[in-house]
Structures are given as structure tokens and as C-alpha cells.
Short mmCIF file of C-alpha atoms in Angstrom, two decimals:
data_model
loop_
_atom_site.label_atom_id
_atom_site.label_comp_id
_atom_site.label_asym_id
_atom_site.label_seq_id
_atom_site.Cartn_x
_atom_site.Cartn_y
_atom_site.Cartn_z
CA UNK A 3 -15.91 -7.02 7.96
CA UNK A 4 -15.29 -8.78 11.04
CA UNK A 5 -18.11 -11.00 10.96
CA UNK A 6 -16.52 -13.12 8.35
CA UNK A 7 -12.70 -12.50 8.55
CA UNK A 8 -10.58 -11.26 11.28
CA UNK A 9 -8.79 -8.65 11.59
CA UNK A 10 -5.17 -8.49 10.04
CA UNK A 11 -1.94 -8.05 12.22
CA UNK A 12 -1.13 -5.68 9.36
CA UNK A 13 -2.06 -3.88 6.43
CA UNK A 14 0.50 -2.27 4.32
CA UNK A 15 -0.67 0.26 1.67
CA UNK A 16 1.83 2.00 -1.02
CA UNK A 17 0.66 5.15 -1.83
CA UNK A 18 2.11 7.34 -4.69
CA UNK A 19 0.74 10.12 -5.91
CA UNK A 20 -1.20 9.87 -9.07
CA UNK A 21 0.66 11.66 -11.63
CA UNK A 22 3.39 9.20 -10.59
CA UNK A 23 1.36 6.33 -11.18
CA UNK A 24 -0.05 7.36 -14.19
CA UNK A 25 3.96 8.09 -15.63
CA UNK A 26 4.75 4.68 -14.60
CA UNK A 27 1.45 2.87 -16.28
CA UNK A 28 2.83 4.56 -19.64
CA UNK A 29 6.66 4.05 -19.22
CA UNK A 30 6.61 1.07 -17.68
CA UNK A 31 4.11 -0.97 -19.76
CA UNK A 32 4.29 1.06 -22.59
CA UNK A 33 0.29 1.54 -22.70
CA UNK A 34 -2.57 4.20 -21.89
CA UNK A 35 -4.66 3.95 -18.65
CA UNK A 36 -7.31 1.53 -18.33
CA UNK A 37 -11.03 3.05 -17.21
CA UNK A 38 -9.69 2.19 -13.40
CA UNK A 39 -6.47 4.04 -13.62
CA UNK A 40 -7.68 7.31 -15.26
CA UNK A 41 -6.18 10.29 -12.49
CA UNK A 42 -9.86 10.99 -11.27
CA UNK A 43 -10.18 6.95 -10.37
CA UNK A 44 -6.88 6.77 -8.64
CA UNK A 45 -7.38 9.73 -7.13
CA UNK A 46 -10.84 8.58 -5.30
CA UNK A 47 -9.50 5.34 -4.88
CA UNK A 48 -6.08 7.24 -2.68
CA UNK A 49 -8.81 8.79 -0.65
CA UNK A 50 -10.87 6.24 0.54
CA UNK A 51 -7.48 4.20 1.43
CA UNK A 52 -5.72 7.30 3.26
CA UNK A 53 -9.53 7.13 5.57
CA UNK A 54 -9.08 3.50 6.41
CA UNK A 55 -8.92 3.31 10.04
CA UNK A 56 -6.61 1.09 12.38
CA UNK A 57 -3.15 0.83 14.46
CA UNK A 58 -2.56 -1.65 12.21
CA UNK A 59 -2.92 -0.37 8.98
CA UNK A 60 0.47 1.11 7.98
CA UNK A 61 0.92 3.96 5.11
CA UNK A 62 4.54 3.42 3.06
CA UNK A 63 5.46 6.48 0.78
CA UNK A 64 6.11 4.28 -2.57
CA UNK A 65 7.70 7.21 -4.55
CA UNK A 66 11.19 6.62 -2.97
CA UNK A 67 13.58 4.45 -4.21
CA UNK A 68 12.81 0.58 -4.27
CA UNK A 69 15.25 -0.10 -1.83
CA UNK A 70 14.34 2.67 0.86
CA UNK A 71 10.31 1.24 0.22
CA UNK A 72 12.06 -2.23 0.82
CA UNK A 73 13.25 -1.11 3.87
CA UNK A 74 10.18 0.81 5.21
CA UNK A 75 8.20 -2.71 4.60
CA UNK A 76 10.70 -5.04 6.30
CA UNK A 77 10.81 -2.43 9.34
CA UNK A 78 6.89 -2.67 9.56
CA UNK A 79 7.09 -6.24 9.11
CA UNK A 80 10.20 -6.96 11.71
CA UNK A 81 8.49 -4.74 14.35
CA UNK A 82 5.51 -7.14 13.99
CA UNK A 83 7.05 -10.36 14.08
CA UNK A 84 9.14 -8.41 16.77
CA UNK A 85 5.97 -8.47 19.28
CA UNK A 86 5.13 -11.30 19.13
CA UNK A 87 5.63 -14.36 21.73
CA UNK A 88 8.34 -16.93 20.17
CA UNK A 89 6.77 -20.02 20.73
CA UNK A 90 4.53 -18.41 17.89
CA UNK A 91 7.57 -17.79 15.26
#
């Protein structure tokens, strides 16, 4: 809401899909879902993200390898700070 807070330069969202996220909740922490991570959650949750209008809202595929998702961010970031004047950086 604009009213209260502007409007960010950028918004980055990692999306994977949610039978990834849900193998990585249980190998990764070693435990089950909480009642906010359960597939139907994420899955509604995915939605209403991948509907978020904007230029500046910027969608990174987060089921590649760290590095490549790494690189994906710093090019979104660098062609940001790229743009703008230098008496600003």
C-alpha cells in the first residue's frame, strides 16, 4: 500500500515448486511441515505471489543451483544499481 510505504526499486521473489520445498523442509531440517507449509498452503501462497503486479517485481527460478540463483540475484541487483545516477551510489 502506497499510502504508507513507497514503492520498492525491487522485489525479488524465489519461487520453487512445492514438492521441492516440501523435500527440502524434511531433508534439510530433518522435520515434518508446519500448518503453513503443507503443499495446498504453499501452493496458494505461489499463486498469489506469481499475480503480484510490477516492472519491478522480479521472479528468480530457486530450483537451480545456489550459485546460478546467486547469479540471477546479483544480475537483478547490478542492473538496478546500474540505472541509477552516481551521485546516488
Amino acid at each position: 500500500n502506497e499510502e504508507f510505504a513507497p514503492r520498492p526499486d525491487l522485489v525479488l521473489l524465489l519461487f520453487l515448486p512445492t514438492g521441492e520445498s516440501l523435500h527440502r523442509i524434511r531433508s534439510m531440517r530433518q522435520e515434518e511441515p508446519n500448518d503453513f507449509e503443507k503443499q495446498s498452503s504453499l501452493h496458494a501462497v505461489a499463486a498469489l505471489f506469481a499475480r503480484l503486479p510490477g516492472t519491478h517485481i522480479k521472479h528468480i527460478d530457486a530450483s537451480a543451483a545456489i550459485d546460478l540463483v546467486h547469479e540471477r540475484i546479483m544480475e537483478q541487483v547490478m542492473k538496478l544499481l546500474s540505472a541509477l545516477p552516481t551521485q546516488v551510489l
